[in-house]
CSV table of N, CA and C in Angstrom, one decimal:
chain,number,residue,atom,x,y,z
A,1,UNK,N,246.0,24.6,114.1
A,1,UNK,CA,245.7,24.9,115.5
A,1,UNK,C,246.9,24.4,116.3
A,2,UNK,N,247.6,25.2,117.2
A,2,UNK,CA,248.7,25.2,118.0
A,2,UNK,C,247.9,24.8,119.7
A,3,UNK,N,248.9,24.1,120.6
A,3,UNK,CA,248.2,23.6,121.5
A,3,UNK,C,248.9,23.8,122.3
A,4,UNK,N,249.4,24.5,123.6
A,4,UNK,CA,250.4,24.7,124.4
A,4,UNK,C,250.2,24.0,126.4
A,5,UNK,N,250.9,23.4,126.7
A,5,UNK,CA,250.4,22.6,127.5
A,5,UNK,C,251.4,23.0,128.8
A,6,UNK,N,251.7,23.6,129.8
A,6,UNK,CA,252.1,24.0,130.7
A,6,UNK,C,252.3,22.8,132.1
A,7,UNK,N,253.7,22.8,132.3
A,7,UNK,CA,253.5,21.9,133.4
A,7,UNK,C,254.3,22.7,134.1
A,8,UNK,N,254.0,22.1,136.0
A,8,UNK,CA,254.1,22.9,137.1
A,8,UNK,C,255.2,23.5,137.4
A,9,UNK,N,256.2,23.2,136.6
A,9,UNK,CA,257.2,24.3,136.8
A,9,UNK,C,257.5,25.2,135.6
A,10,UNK,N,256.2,25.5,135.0
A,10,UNK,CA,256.0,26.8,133.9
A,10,UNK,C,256.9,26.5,132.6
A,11,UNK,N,257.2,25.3,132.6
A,11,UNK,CA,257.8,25.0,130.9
A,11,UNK,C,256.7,24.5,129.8
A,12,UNK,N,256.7,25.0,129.0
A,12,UNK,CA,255.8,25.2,128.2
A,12,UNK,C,256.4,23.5,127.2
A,13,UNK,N,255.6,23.0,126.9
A,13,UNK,CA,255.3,21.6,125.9
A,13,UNK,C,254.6,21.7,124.7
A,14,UNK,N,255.2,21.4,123.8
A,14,UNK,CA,254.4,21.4,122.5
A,14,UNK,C,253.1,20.5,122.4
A,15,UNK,N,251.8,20.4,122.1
A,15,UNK,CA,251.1,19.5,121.8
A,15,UNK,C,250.2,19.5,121.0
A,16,UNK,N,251.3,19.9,119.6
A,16,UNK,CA,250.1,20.1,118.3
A,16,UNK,C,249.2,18.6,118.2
A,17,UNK,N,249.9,17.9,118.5
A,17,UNK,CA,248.8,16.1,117.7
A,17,UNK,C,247.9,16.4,118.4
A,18,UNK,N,247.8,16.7,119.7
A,18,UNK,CA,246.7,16.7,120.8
A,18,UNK,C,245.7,17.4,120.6
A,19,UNK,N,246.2,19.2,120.1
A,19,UNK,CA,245.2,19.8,119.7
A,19,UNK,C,244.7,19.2,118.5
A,20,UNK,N,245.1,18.9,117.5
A,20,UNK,CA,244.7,18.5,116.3
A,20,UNK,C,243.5,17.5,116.7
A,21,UNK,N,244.4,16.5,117.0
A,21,UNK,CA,243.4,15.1,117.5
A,21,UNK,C,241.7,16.0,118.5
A,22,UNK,N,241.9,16.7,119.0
A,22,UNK,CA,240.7,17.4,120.1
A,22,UNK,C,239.7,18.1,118.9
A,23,UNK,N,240.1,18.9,118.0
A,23,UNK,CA,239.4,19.7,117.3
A,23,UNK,C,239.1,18.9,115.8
A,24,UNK,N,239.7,17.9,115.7
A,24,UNK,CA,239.2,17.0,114.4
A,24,UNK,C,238.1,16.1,115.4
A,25,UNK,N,238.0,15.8,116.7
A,25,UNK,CA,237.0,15.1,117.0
A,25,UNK,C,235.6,16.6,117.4
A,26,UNK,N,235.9,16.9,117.6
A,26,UNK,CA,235.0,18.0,118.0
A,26,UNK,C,233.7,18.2,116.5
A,27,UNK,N,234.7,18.6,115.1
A,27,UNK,CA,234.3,18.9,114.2
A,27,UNK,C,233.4,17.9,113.8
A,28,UNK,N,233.4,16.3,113.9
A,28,UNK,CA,233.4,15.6,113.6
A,28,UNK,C,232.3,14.3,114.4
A,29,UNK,N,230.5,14.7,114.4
A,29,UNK,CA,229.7,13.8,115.1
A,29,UNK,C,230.1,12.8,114.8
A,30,UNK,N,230.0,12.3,113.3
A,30,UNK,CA,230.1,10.6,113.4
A,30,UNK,C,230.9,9.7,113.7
A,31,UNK,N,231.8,10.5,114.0
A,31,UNK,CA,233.1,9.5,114.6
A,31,UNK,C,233.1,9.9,116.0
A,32,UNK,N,232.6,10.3,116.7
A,32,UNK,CA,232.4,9.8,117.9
A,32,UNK,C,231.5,8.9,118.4
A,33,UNK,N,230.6,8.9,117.5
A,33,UNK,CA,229.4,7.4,117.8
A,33,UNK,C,230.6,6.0,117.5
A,34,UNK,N,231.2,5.9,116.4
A,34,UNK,CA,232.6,5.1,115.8
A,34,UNK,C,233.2,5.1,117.0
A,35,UNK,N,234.4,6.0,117.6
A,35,UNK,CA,235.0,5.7,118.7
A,35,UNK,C,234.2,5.2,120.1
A,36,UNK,N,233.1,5.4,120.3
A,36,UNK,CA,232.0,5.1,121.6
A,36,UNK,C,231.5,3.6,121.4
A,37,UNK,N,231.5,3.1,119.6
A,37,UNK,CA,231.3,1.5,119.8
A,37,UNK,C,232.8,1.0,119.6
A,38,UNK,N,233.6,1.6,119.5
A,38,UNK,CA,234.9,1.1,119.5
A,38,UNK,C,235.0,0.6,121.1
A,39,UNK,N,235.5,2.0,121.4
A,39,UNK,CA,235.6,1.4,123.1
A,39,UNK,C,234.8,0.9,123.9
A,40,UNK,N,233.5,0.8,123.6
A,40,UNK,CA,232.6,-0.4,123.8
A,40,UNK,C,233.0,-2.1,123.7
A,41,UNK,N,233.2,-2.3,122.2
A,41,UNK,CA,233.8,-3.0,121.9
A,41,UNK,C,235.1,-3.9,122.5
A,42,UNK,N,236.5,-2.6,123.2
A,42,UNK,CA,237.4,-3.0,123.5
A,42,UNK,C,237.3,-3.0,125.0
A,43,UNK,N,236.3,-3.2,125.3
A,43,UNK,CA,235.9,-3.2,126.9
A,43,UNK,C,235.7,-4.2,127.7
A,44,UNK,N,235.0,-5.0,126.2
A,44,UNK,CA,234.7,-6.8,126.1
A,44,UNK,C,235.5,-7.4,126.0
A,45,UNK,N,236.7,-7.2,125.7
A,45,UNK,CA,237.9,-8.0,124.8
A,45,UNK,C,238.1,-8.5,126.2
A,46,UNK,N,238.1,-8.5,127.2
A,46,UNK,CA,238.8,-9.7,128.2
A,46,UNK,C,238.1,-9.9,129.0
A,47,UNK,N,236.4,-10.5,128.6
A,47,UNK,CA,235.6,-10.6,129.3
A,47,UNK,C,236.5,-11.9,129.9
A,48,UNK,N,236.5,-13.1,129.1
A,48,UNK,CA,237.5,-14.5,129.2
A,48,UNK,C,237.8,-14.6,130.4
A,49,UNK,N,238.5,-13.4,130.8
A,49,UNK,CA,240.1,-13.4,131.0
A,49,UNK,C,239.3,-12.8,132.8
A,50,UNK,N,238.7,-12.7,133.6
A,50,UNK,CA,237.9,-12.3,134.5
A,50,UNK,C,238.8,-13.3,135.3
A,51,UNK,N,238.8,-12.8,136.5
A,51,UNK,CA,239.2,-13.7,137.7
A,51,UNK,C,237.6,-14.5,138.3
A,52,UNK,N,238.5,-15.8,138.3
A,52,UNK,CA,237.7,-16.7,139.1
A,52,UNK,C,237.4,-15.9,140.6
A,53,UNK,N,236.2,-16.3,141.1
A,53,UNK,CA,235.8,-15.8,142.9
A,53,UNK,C,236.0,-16.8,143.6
A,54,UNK,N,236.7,-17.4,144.5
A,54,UNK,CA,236.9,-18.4,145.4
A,54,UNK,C,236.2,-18.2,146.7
A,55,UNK,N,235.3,-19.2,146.7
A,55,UNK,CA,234.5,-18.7,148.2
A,55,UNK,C,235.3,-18.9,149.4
A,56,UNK,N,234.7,-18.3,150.6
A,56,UNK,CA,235.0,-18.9,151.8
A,56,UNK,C,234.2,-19.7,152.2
A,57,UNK,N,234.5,-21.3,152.2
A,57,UNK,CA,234.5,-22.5,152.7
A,57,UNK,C,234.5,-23.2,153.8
A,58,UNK,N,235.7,-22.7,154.3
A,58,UNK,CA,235.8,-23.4,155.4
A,58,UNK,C,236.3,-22.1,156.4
A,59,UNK,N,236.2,-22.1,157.7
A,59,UNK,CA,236.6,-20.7,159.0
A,59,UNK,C,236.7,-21.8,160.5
A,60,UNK,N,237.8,-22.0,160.8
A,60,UNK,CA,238.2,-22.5,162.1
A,60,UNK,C,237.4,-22.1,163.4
A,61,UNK,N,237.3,-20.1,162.9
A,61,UNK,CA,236.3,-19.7,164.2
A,61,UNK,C,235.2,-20.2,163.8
A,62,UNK,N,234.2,-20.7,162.8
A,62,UNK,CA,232.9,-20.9,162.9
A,62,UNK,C,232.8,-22.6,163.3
A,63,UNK,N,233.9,-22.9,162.6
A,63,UNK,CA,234.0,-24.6,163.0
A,63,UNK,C,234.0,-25.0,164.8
A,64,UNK,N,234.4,-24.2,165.6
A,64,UNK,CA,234.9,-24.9,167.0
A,64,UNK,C,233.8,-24.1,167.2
A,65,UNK,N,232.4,-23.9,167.2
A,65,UNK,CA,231.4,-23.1,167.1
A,65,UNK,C,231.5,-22.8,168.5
A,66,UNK,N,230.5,-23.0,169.7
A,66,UNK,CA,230.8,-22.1,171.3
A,66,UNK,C,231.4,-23.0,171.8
A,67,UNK,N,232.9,-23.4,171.7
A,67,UNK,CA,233.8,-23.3,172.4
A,67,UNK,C,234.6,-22.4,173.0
A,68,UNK,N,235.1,-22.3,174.0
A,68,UNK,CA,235.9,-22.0,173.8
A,68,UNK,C,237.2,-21.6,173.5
A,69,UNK,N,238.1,-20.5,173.2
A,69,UNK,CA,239.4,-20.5,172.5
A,69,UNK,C,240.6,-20.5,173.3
A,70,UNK,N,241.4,-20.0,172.7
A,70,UNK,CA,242.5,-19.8,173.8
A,70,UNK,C,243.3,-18.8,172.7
A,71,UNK,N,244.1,-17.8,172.7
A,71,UNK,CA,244.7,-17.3,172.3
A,71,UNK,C,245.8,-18.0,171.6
A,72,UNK,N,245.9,-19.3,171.9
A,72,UNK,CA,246.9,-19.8,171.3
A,72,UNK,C,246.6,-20.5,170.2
A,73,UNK,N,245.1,-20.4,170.4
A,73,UNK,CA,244.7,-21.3,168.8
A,73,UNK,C,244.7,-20.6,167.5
A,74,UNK,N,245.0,-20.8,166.5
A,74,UNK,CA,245.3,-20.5,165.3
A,74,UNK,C,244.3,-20.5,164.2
A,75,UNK,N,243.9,-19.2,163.8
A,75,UNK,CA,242.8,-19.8,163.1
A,75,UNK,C,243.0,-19.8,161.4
A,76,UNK,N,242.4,-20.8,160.9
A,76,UNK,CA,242.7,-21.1,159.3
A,76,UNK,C,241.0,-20.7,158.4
A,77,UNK,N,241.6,-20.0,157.5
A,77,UNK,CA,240.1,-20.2,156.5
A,77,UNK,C,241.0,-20.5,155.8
A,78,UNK,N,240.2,-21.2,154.8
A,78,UNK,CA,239.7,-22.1,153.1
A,78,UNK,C,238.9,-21.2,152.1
A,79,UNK,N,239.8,-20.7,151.0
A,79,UNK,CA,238.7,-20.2,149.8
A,79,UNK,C,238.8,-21.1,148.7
A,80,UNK,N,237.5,-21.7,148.3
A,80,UNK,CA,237.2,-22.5,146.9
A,80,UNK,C,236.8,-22.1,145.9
A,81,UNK,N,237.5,-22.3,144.9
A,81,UNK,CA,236.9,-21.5,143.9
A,81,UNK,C,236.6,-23.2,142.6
A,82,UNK,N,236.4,-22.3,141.4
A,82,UNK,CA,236.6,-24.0,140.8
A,82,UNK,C,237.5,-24.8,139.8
A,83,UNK,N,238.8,-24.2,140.1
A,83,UNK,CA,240.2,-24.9,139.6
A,83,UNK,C,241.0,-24.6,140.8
A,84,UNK,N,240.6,-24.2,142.2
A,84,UNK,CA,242.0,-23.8,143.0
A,84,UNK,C,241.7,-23.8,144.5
A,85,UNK,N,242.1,-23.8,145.3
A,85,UNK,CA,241.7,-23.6,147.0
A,85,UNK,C,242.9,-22.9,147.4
A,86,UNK,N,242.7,-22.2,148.4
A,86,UNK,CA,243.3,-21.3,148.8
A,86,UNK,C,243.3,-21.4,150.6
A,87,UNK,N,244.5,-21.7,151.0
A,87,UNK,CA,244.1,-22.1,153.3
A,87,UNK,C,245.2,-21.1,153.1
A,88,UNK,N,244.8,-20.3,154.8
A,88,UNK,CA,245.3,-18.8,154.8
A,88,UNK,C,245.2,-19.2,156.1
A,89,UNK,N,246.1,-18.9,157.2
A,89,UNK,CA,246.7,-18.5,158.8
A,89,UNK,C,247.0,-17.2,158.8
A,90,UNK,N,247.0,-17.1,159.9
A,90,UNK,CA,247.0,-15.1,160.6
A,90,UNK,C,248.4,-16.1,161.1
A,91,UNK,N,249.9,-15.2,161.3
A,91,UNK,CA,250.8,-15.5,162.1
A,91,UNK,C,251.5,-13.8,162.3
A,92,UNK,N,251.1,-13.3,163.7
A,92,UNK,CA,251.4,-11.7,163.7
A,92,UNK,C,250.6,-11.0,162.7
A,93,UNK,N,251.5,-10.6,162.2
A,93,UNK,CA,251.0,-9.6,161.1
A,93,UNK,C,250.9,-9.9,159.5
A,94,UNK,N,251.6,-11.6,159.7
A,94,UNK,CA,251.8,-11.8,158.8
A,94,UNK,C,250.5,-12.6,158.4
A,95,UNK,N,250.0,-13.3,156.9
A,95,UNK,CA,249.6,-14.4,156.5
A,95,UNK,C,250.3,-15.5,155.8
A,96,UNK,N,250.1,-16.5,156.2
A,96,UNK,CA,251.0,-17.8,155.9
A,96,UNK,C,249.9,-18.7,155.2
A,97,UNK,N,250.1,-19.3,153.9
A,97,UNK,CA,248.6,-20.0,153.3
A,97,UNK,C,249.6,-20.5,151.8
A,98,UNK,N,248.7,-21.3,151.4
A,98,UNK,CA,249.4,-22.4,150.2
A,98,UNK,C,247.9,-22.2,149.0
A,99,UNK,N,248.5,-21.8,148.1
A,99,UNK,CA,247.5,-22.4,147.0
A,99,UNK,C,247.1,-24.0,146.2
A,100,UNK,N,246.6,-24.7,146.2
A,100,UNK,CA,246.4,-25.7,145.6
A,100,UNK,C,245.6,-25.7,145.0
A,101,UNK,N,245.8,-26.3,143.2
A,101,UNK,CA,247.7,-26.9,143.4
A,101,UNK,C,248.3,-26.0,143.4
A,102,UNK,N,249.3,-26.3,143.7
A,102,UNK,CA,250.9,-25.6,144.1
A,102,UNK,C,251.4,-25.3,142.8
A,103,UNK,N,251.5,-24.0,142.7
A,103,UNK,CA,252.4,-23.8,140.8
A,103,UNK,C,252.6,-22.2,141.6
A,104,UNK,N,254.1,-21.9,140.7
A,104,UNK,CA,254.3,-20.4,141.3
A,104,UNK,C,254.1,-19.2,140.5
A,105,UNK,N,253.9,-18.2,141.2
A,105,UNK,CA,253.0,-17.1,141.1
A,105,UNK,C,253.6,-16.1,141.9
A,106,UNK,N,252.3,-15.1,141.9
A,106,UNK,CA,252.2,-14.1,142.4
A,106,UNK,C,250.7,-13.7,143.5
A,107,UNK,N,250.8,-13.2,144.7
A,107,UNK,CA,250.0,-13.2,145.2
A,107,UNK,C,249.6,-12.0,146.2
A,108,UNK,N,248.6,-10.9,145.8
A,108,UNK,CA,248.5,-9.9,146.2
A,108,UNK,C,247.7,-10.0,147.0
A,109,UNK,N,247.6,-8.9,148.1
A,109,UNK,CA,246.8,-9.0,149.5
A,109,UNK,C,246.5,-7.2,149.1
A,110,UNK,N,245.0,-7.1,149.1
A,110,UNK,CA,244.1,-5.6,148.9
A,110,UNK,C,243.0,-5.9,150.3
A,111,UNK,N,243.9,-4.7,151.6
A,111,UNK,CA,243.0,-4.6,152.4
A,111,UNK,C,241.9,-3.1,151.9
A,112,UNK,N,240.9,-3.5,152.6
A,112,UNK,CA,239.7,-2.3,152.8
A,112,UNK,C,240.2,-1.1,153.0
A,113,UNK,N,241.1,-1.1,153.4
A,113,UNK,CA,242.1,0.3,154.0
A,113,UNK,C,242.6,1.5,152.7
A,114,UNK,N,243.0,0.4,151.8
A,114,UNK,CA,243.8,0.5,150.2
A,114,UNK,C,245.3,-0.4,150.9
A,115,UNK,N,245.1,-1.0,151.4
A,115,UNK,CA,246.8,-1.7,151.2
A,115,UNK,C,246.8,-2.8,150.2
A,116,UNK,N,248.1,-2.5,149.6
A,116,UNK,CA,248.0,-3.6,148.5
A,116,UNK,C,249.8,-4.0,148.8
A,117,UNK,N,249.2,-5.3,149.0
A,117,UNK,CA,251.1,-6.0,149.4
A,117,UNK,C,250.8,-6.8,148.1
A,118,UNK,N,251.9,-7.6,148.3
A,118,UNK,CA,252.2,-8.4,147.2
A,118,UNK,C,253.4,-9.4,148.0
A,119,UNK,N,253.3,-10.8,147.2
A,119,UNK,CA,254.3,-11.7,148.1
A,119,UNK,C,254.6,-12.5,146.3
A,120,UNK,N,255.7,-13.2,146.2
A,120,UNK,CA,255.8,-14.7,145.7
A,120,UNK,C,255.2,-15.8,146.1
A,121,UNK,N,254.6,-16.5,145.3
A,121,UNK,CA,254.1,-17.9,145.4
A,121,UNK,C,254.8,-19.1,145.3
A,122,UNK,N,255.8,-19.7,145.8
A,122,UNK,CA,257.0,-20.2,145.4
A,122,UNK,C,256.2,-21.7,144.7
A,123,UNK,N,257.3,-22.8,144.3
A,123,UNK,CA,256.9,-23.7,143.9
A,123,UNK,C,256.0,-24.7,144.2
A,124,UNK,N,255.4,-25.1,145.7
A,124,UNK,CA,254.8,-26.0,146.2
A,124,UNK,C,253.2,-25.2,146.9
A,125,UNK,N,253.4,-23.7,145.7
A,125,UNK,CA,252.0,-23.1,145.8
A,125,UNK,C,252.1,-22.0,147.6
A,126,UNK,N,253.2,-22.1,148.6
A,126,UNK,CA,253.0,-21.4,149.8
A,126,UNK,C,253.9,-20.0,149.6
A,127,UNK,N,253.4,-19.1,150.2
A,127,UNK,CA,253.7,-17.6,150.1
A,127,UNK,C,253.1,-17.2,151.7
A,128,UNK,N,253.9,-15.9,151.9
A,128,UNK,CA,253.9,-14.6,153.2
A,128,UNK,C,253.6,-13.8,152.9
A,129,UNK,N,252.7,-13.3,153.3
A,129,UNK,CA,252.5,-11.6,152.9
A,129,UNK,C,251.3,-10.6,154.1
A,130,UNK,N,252.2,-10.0,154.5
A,130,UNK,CA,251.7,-9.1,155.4
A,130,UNK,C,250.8,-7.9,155.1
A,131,UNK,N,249.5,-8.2,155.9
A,131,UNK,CA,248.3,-7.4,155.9
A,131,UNK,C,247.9,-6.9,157.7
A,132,UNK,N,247.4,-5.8,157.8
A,132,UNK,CA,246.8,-5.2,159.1
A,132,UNK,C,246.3,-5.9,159.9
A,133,UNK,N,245.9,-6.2,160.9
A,133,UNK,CA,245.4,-7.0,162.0
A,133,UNK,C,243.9,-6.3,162.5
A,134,UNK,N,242.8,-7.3,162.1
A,134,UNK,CA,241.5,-6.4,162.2
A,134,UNK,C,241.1,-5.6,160.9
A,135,UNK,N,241.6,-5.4,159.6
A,135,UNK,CA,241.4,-4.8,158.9
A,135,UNK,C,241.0,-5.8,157.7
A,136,UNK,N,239.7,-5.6,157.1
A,136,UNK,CA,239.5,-6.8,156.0
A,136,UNK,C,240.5,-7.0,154.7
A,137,UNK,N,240.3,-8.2,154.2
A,137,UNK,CA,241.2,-8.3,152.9
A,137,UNK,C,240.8,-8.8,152.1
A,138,UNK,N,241.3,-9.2,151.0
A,138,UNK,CA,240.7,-10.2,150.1
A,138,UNK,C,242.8,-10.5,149.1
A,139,UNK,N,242.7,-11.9,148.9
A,139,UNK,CA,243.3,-12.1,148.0
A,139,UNK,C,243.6,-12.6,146.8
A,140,UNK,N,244.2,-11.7,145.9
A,140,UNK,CA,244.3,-11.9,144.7
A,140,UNK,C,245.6,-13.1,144.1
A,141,UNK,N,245.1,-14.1,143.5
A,141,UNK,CA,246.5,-15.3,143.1
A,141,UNK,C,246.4,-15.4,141.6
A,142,UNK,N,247.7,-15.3,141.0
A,142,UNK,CA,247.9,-15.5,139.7
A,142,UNK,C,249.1,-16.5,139.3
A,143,UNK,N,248.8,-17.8,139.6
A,143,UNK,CA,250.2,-18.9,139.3
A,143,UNK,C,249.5,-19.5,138.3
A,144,UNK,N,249.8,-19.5,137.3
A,144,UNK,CA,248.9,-20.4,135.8
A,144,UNK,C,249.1,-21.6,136.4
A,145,UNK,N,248.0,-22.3,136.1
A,145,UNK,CA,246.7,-21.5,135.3
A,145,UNK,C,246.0,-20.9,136.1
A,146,UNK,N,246.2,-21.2,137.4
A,146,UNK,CA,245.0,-20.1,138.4
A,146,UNK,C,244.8,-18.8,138.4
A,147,UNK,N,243.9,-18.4,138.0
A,147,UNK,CA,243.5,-16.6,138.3
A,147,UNK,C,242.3,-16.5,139.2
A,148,UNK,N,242.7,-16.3,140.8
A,148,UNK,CA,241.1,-16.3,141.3
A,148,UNK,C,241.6,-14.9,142.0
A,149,UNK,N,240.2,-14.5,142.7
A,149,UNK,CA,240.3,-13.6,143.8
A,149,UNK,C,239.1,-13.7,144.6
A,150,UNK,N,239.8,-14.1,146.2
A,150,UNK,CA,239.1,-14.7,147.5
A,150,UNK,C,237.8,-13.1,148.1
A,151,UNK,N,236.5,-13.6,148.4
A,151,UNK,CA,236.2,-13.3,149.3
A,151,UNK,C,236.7,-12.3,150.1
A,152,UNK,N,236.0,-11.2,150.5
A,152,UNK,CA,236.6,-10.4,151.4
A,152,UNK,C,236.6,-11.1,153.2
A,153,UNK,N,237.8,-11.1,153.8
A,153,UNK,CA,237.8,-11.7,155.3
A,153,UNK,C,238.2,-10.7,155.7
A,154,UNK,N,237.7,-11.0,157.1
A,154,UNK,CA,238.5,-10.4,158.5
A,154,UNK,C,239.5,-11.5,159.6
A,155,UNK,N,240.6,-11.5,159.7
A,155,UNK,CA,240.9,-12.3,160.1
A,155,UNK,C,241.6,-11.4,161.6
């Protein structure tokens, strides 16, 4: 069996394995129960490996509770998780915040929207990385050993 696979500008691709591989599973009940506990199987393989959840801890706006603010105050949250903390500032558009402990990494910012930034974590654990203003976020930190990912905020 011949398999012919067309892409959008009408050139024609060979794809005999494909067909082959399609019509040998087809023919073939008990090896799909086999491949269905296979990939069962490989689905678990990094249960381990899950990111830590770092709570929200500590929030500046709930701390100075009915006070009031001033535009000029700056507000800080705290995410805890249980090998890492994570303090995050709004500055513009940007976020300014340090992981502790400090080891360097990588550190992604996934707003509600779909934005996904990304910043370095340099050596003493602090990184920038720009997210929307009013739009929620959550971030993701990976500087070994830490693997967490924060709570969703609005900052």
């Amino acid at each position: 069996m011949e398999t012919r696979i067309q892409d959008d500008d009408g050139n024609d691709h060979d794809a005999v394995l494909l067909g082959e591989l399609a019509a040998a599973m087809r023919e073939s009940g008990h090896l799909t129960e086999r491949v269905r506990a296979a990939s069962a199987v490989w689905t678990w393989r990094g249960i381990d490996e899950e990111l830590e959840l770092a709570s929200l801890s500590y929030d500046s706006l709930i701390d100075a509770g009915a006070t009031v603010r001033s535009a000029a105050d700056i507000r800080t949250v705290l995410f805890t998780g249980d090998t890492a903390e994570v303090q995050v500032e709004r500055d513009g558009d940007q976020l300014v915040g340090q992981v502790i402990p400090p080891a360097p990494g990588r550190l992604t910012a996934e707003g509600a929207g779909g934005l996904r930034a990304e910043s370095a974590i340099d050596d003493v654990g602090c990184f920038s990385v720009a997210v929307p203003v009013g739009e929620p976020f959550r971030l993701r930190v990976e500087a070994a050993p830490v693997r967490l990912m924060t709570d969703w905020v609005r900052m």
